[in-house]
Short mmCIF file of C-alpha atoms in Angstrom, two decimals:
data_model
loop_
_atom_site.label_atom_id
_atom_site.label_comp_id
_atom_site.label_asym_id
_atom_site.label_seq_id
_atom_site.Cartn_x
_atom_site.Cartn_y
_atom_site.Cartn_z
CA MET A 1 -77.89 42.84 -118.43
CA ASN A 2 -74.70 41.65 -118.63
CA GLU A 3 -73.06 44.74 -119.37
CA LEU A 4 -74.92 46.57 -116.41
CA VAL A 5 -73.91 43.61 -113.94
CA PHE A 6 -70.00 43.89 -115.49
CA PHE A 7 -70.44 47.93 -114.64
CA ILE A 8 -71.69 47.06 -111.24
CA ASN A 9 -68.63 44.63 -110.41
CA LYS A 10 -65.83 47.04 -111.83
CA VAL A 11 -67.14 50.32 -110.83
CA LEU A 12 -69.91 50.35 -108.11
CA ILE A 13 -67.96 47.55 -106.14
CA SER A 14 -64.43 48.44 -107.13
CA GLY A 15 -65.22 52.16 -106.14
CA ALA A 16 -66.46 51.20 -103.05
CA VAL A 17 -63.40 48.88 -101.90
CA SER A 18 -60.80 51.64 -103.18
CA GLY A 19 -62.92 54.54 -101.64
CA SER A 20 -62.99 52.79 -98.15
CA ILE A 21 -59.36 52.39 -98.30
CA TYR A 22 -58.56 55.77 -99.24
CA ALA A 23 -61.19 57.21 -96.58
CA ILE A 24 -59.45 55.10 -93.81
CA GLY A 25 -56.04 56.37 -94.70
CA ALA A 26 -57.17 59.93 -95.17
CA VAL A 27 -58.90 59.89 -91.76
CA GLY A 28 -55.57 58.82 -90.03
CA VAL A 29 -53.68 61.77 -92.27
CA THR A 30 -56.34 64.48 -91.15
CA LEU A 31 -56.41 63.54 -87.67
CA VAL A 32 -52.63 63.93 -87.38
CA PHE A 33 -52.78 67.15 -89.11
CA SER A 34 -55.62 68.61 -87.02
CA ILE A 35 -53.92 67.66 -83.76
CA MET A 36 -50.08 68.21 -84.73
CA ARG A 37 -50.28 70.83 -87.90
CA PHE A 38 -48.01 68.85 -90.05
CA ALA A 39 -48.44 66.67 -93.12
CA HIS A 40 -47.32 63.08 -92.22
CA PHE A 41 -45.82 61.61 -95.15
CA ALA A 42 -44.87 58.16 -93.53
CA HIS A 43 -48.72 57.40 -92.94
CA ALA A 44 -48.80 55.60 -95.99
CA ASP A 45 -45.44 53.80 -95.16
CA GLN A 46 -47.28 52.73 -91.74
CA MET A 47 -50.22 51.08 -93.90
CA THR A 48 -47.49 48.80 -95.46
CA PHE A 49 -45.86 48.18 -92.23
CA GLY A 50 -49.11 47.18 -91.05
CA ALA A 51 -49.80 44.69 -93.72
CA MET A 52 -46.49 43.16 -93.38
CA ILE A 53 -46.72 42.25 -89.56
CA VAL A 54 -49.93 40.68 -90.54
CA PHE A 55 -48.42 38.92 -93.67
CA PHE A 56 -45.43 37.37 -91.22
CA LEU A 57 -47.67 36.70 -88.37
CA THR A 58 -49.54 34.67 -91.00
CA ALA A 59 -46.49 32.82 -92.13
CA LEU A 60 -46.06 32.18 -88.71
CA PHE A 61 -49.60 30.64 -87.91
CA PRO A 62 -50.73 29.86 -91.22
CA GLY A 63 -54.27 28.59 -91.36
CA SER A 64 -55.17 29.52 -87.84
CA GLY A 65 -57.99 31.43 -88.42
CA ALA A 66 -60.16 28.13 -89.85
CA ALA A 67 -60.97 27.40 -86.50
CA LEU A 68 -63.05 30.45 -86.15
CA GLY A 69 -64.26 30.19 -89.94
CA ILE A 70 -62.26 33.27 -90.79
CA PRO A 71 -59.19 34.12 -92.84
CA THR A 72 -56.13 34.03 -91.15
CA PRO A 73 -54.83 37.53 -92.01
CA LEU A 74 -58.25 38.85 -90.51
CA LEU A 75 -57.28 37.14 -87.17
CA MET A 76 -53.85 38.41 -87.09
CA LEU A 77 -55.30 42.11 -88.00
CA PRO A 78 -56.08 43.07 -84.32
CA LEU A 79 -52.40 42.60 -83.23
CA ALA A 80 -50.81 44.33 -86.24
CA MET A 81 -53.22 47.32 -85.37
CA VAL A 82 -51.36 47.10 -81.98
CA VAL A 83 -48.03 47.26 -82.79
CA THR A 84 -48.57 49.78 -85.89
CA ALA A 85 -50.05 51.80 -83.36
CA LEU A 86 -46.67 51.38 -80.89
CA LEU A 87 -44.79 52.13 -84.14
CA ALA A 88 -46.58 55.54 -84.65
CA ILE A 89 -46.03 56.58 -80.85
CA GLY A 90 -42.17 55.47 -80.75
CA ILE A 91 -41.86 57.34 -84.27
CA ASP A 92 -43.14 60.54 -82.44
CA LYS A 93 -41.33 60.40 -79.18
CA THR A 94 -38.34 59.65 -81.17
CA PHE A 95 -38.34 62.15 -84.08
CA TYR A 96 -41.46 64.39 -83.81
CA LYS A 97 -41.77 65.28 -80.21
CA PRO A 98 -38.11 66.62 -79.67
CA LEU A 99 -38.61 68.93 -82.80
CA ARG A 100 -42.38 70.09 -81.25
CA GLU A 101 -40.52 71.07 -77.79
CA HIS A 102 -37.70 73.07 -79.50
CA GLY A 103 -40.81 74.98 -80.98
CA VAL A 104 -39.54 74.39 -84.79
CA LYS A 105 -41.55 75.49 -87.89
CA PRO A 106 -44.18 73.01 -89.30
CA ILE A 107 -42.24 72.55 -92.34
CA VAL A 108 -39.11 70.97 -90.44
CA ILE A 109 -41.41 68.25 -89.02
CA VAL A 110 -42.83 67.37 -92.64
CA ILE A 111 -39.27 67.30 -93.74
CA ALA A 112 -38.30 65.05 -90.90
CA SER A 113 -41.27 63.02 -91.74
CA LEU A 114 -40.21 62.49 -95.51
CA GLY A 115 -36.67 61.14 -93.44
CA VAL A 116 -39.13 58.80 -91.48
CA THR A 117 -40.71 57.85 -94.79
CA LEU A 118 -37.31 56.86 -96.24
CA MET A 119 -36.32 55.11 -93.23
CA LEU A 120 -39.71 52.95 -93.26
CA GLN A 121 -39.26 51.80 -96.64
CA GLY A 122 -35.75 50.65 -96.37
CA LEU A 123 -36.43 48.52 -93.60
CA ILE A 124 -39.63 47.08 -94.99
CA ARG A 125 -37.39 46.21 -98.08
CA LEU A 126 -34.75 44.77 -95.92
CA PHE A 127 -36.90 42.45 -93.97
CA SER A 128 -39.44 41.46 -96.80
CA GLY A 129 -38.00 41.83 -100.08
CA THR A 130 -38.85 43.50 -103.22
CA SER A 131 -41.44 40.90 -104.61
CA SER A 132 -45.36 40.78 -104.19
CA ARG A 133 -46.84 38.21 -101.97
CA SER A 134 -50.24 36.58 -101.59
CA MET A 135 -51.73 37.42 -97.83
CA TYR A 136 -53.29 34.07 -98.23
CA ILE A 137 -51.01 31.35 -96.94
CA GLU A 138 -52.32 27.77 -97.22
CA GLU A 139 -55.86 29.07 -97.87
CA THR A 140 -57.87 30.53 -100.66
CA LYS A 141 -59.72 34.03 -100.97
CA ALA A 142 -63.69 33.35 -100.72
CA VAL A 143 -65.24 34.66 -103.52
CA PHE A 144 -69.10 35.14 -103.49
CA ARG A 145 -70.72 34.84 -106.98
CA LEU A 146 -74.26 36.23 -106.78
CA ASP A 147 -76.41 34.90 -109.58
CA LEU A 148 -79.32 37.52 -110.39
CA PRO A 149 -82.84 36.30 -111.13
CA PHE A 150 -82.78 37.55 -114.84
CA ASP A 151 -82.93 35.34 -118.27
CA LEU A 152 -80.73 38.20 -119.63
CA ALA A 153 -77.94 37.94 -116.79
CA ALA A 154 -75.71 35.18 -117.19
CA ARG A 155 -72.96 37.14 -115.57
CA PRO A 156 -73.04 37.16 -111.72
CA LEU A 157 -72.40 39.58 -109.38
CA VAL A 158 -68.71 39.19 -107.75
CA ILE A 159 -67.35 40.24 -104.34
CA THR A 160 -64.57 38.82 -102.21
CA GLU A 161 -64.59 38.12 -98.80
CA PRO A 162 -61.87 40.79 -98.12
CA GLN A 163 -64.00 43.38 -99.92
CA ILE A 164 -67.08 42.92 -97.51
CA THR A 165 -65.14 42.88 -94.57
CA LEU A 166 -63.56 46.02 -95.64
CA ILE A 167 -67.04 47.76 -96.59
CA VAL A 168 -68.19 46.60 -92.92
CA PHE A 169 -65.15 47.89 -91.21
CA THR A 170 -65.38 51.30 -92.85
CA LEU A 171 -69.03 51.56 -91.78
CA LEU A 172 -68.08 50.63 -88.12
CA ALA A 173 -65.13 52.58 -88.25
CA VAL A 174 -67.16 55.90 -89.14
CA ILE A 175 -69.65 55.54 -86.53
CA GLY A 176 -66.99 54.79 -84.12
CA LEU A 177 -65.05 57.76 -84.56
CA HIS A 178 -68.23 60.04 -84.72
CA LEU A 179 -69.18 58.88 -81.52
CA PHE A 180 -65.63 58.75 -80.05
CA LEU A 181 -65.30 62.35 -80.97
CA ASN A 182 -68.70 63.50 -80.06
CA ARG A 183 -69.39 61.39 -76.69
CA THR A 184 -66.09 60.74 -75.11
CA ARG A 185 -64.09 63.14 -72.95
CA THR A 186 -60.88 62.45 -74.76
CA GLY A 187 -62.74 62.89 -78.31
CA LYS A 188 -63.83 66.53 -77.19
CA ALA A 189 -60.33 67.11 -76.03
CA MET A 190 -59.06 66.29 -79.50
CA ARG A 191 -61.88 68.56 -80.87
CA ALA A 192 -60.55 71.34 -78.48
CA MET A 193 -56.98 71.07 -79.31
CA SER A 194 -57.67 70.77 -82.99
CA ASP A 195 -59.14 74.29 -82.48
CA ASN A 196 -56.43 76.13 -80.59
CA VAL A 197 -53.72 74.20 -79.11
CA ASP A 198 -52.63 76.88 -76.54
CA LEU A 199 -56.27 77.42 -75.52
CA ALA A 200 -56.49 73.54 -74.73
CA ARG A 201 -53.26 73.32 -72.89
CA VAL A 202 -54.58 76.34 -70.57
CA SER A 203 -57.53 74.77 -69.96
CA GLY A 204 -56.31 72.12 -68.39
CA ILE A 205 -56.53 69.30 -71.16
CA ASP A 206 -53.47 66.57 -71.25
CA THR A 207 -52.11 67.46 -74.50
CA ASN A 208 -49.55 64.79 -74.55
CA LYS A 209 -52.64 62.18 -73.81
CA VAL A 210 -54.30 63.39 -76.99
CA VAL A 211 -51.28 63.43 -78.95
CA MET A 212 -50.97 59.71 -77.70
CA VAL A 213 -54.45 59.00 -78.79
CA THR A 214 -53.97 60.33 -82.23
CA TRP A 215 -51.01 58.13 -83.14
CA VAL A 216 -52.88 55.18 -81.88
CA LEU A 217 -55.94 56.07 -83.85
CA ALA A 218 -53.93 56.81 -86.89
CA GLY A 219 -51.75 53.85 -86.50
CA SER A 220 -54.13 51.19 -86.13
CA LEU A 221 -56.47 52.44 -88.89
CA ALA A 222 -53.30 52.41 -91.31
CA ALA A 223 -52.66 48.89 -90.46
CA ALA A 224 -56.42 47.87 -91.09
CA ALA A 225 -56.50 49.93 -94.67
CA GLY A 226 -52.83 48.50 -95.77
CA THR A 227 -54.21 44.91 -94.72
CA PHE A 228 -57.44 45.11 -96.29
CA LEU A 229 -55.74 46.36 -99.54
CA SER A 230 -53.10 43.72 -99.40
CA MET A 231 -55.92 40.81 -99.21
CA ASP A 232 -58.16 42.47 -102.02
CA VAL A 233 -55.20 42.09 -104.43
CA SER A 234 -51.22 41.60 -103.16
CA LEU A 235 -49.01 42.70 -100.71
CA SER A 236 -46.11 44.93 -102.60
CA PRO A 237 -43.07 46.77 -100.53
CA ASP A 238 -44.09 49.82 -102.51
CA LEU A 239 -47.67 49.54 -101.59
CA SER A 240 -46.93 53.02 -100.00
CA PHE A 241 -46.08 54.76 -103.44
CA PHE A 242 -49.76 54.18 -104.81
CA LEU A 243 -51.26 54.86 -101.48
CA LEU A 244 -49.76 57.93 -100.37
CA LEU A 245 -50.92 60.47 -103.21
CA PRO A 246 -54.53 59.40 -103.23
CA ILE A 247 -54.78 59.42 -99.31
CA PHE A 248 -53.36 62.99 -99.10
CA ALA A 249 -55.63 64.08 -102.55
CA ALA A 250 -58.66 62.21 -100.64
CA ALA A 251 -57.91 64.26 -97.26
CA ILE A 252 -57.28 67.93 -99.10
CA VAL A 253 -60.21 67.56 -101.13
CA GLY A 254 -62.38 66.66 -98.31
CA GLY A 255 -61.12 69.57 -96.14
CA VAL A 256 -57.84 69.34 -94.62
CA GLY A 257 -58.11 68.32 -90.77
CA HIS A 258 -61.99 67.48 -91.19
CA PRO A 259 -62.48 63.78 -90.40
CA TYR A 260 -65.55 63.34 -92.20
CA GLY A 261 -64.21 65.53 -95.33
CA ALA A 262 -61.53 62.68 -95.42
CA ILE A 263 -64.20 60.14 -95.68
CA ALA A 264 -66.33 61.71 -98.33
CA GLY A 265 -62.71 62.69 -100.09
CA GLY A 266 -61.94 59.27 -100.05
CA TYR A 267 -65.02 58.01 -101.69
CA LEU A 268 -65.08 60.73 -104.29
CA VAL A 269 -61.14 59.61 -105.23
CA GLY A 270 -61.90 56.22 -105.26
CA TYR A 271 -64.96 56.38 -108.03
CA ALA A 272 -63.21 58.86 -109.75
CA GLU A 273 -60.33 56.55 -110.26
CA THR A 274 -62.71 53.52 -111.14
CA LEU A 275 -64.96 55.62 -113.63
CA SER A 276 -61.67 57.06 -115.47
CA VAL A 277 -60.41 53.64 -116.13
CA PHE A 278 -63.84 51.85 -117.03
CA ASN A 279 -64.11 51.02 -120.75
CA TRP A 280 -67.80 52.74 -121.68
CA SER A 281 -67.83 51.07 -124.65
CA ILE A 282 -69.23 48.03 -122.75
CA LEU A 283 -72.35 50.00 -121.90
CA LEU A 284 -72.79 50.97 -125.40
CA ARG A 285 -72.72 47.38 -126.98
CA PRO A 286 -76.46 46.81 -126.57
CA LEU A 287 -77.16 49.95 -128.60
CA ASN A 288 -74.83 48.84 -131.65
CA ASN A 289 -77.57 47.57 -133.99
CA TRP A 290 -79.20 51.07 -133.44
CA PHE A 291 -76.59 52.76 -134.87
CA PRO A 292 -75.86 53.33 -139.06
CA GLU A 293 -73.57 50.57 -140.50
CA TRP A 294 -70.86 53.30 -140.98
CA VAL A 295 -70.63 54.15 -137.33
CA GLU A 296 -68.62 51.60 -135.52
CA LEU A 297 -67.99 51.99 -131.71
CA PRO A 298 -64.78 52.05 -130.50
CA ARG A 299 -63.06 49.10 -128.44
CA ASN A 300 -62.11 51.38 -125.95
CA LEU A 301 -63.83 54.63 -124.55
CA SER A 302 -61.95 54.87 -121.02
CA MET A 303 -61.18 58.39 -120.04
CA VAL A 304 -57.51 57.56 -119.42
CA GLY A 305 -55.51 54.28 -119.21
CA THR A 306 -54.70 52.17 -116.36
CA GLU A 307 -51.26 53.58 -116.06
CA TYR A 308 -52.39 57.18 -115.89
CA LYS A 309 -55.09 56.51 -113.23
CA ILE A 310 -52.65 58.14 -110.25
CA VAL A 311 -53.21 61.58 -112.20
CA VAL A 312 -56.93 61.45 -111.51
CA PRO A 313 -56.90 62.38 -108.08
CA PHE A 314 -55.13 65.48 -108.77
CA PHE A 315 -57.42 66.82 -111.44
CA ILE A 316 -60.26 66.46 -108.76
CA LEU A 317 -58.02 68.17 -106.29
CA VAL A 318 -57.29 71.14 -108.71
CA ALA A 319 -61.08 71.30 -109.51
CA VAL A 320 -62.56 70.98 -106.00
CA LEU A 321 -59.92 73.65 -104.79
CA ILE A 322 -60.91 75.81 -107.53
CA TRP A 323 -64.50 75.74 -106.54
CA ARG A 324 -63.96 75.59 -103.00
CA PRO A 325 -60.49 76.19 -101.57
CA THR A 326 -61.21 74.57 -98.02
CA GLY A 327 -62.45 71.28 -99.52
CA ILE A 328 -65.65 70.01 -99.86
CA PHE A 329 -65.91 70.38 -95.81
CA LYS A 330 -64.53 73.38 -94.39
CA GLY A 331 -61.26 72.29 -93.66
CA LYS A 332 -58.07 74.22 -91.81
CA VAL A 333 -56.04 76.52 -93.96
CA ILE A 334 -52.79 76.93 -92.07
#
């Protein structure tokens, strides 16, 4: 039972956390692609930027969340989401909109997004330094331990407060996004513009408003994902480096330009990473007495080492695209 509980802690819970973060990030990437038809590489840096805003606000008002019984970073998250959304709109108006008005090829805007990525990375390092920091200032992370009612289970289930909040937030975000895209006038306009930009424009849809709403959604979700990840582990200026590749892999695996596919791809990548680095010999320990004496179980039966976890999403990416070139859901191929 202890080995099973260890598997739940290290795989099921950790995979749900990683998958939720990748899903939220991939949704932002796929929204931008479906509306503006280019891969926004600076999205991961917006995730880091949002987390940095939360950190600075927490440092300015430490312990302010205690009055409401919540961690201060969670209290500061809505404001950081607003700031990050404004940053996304500002970047679009400054860099991307002039390029779109000149009718440049999408690859030119992709190269511009790489420039924005380097610019944001430099600004983040300039104001925050290069060291990792804890999001909890004058606070401690709440850890919940659930003792199972089994005599054989001495090890409890362990889940932290930010992990619970992240999973709940992801569920609410998925439901909210579904209702927004299917029930509201703006959401229907976004879907129409995603299918055909020119037809949406001649139909009287305000494409500039749709673009602005897209950046607001993408920036807000980016800030939330970066903050929850930083609360779960730590805040690092190079957070975007470890997020960019998995969230793009999740978006492509799920189906480029398909929000629900991005969510499915995020959880697929998250669980695949977790399963690949898990030491499977732990689950075989209870069967050790059943093997002959000359058979000795190896100490490590993980598929890949932790340092190679970053390559796992691309094995999944190749396998899924060979099986289904448009992704799990039918995405856009442009």
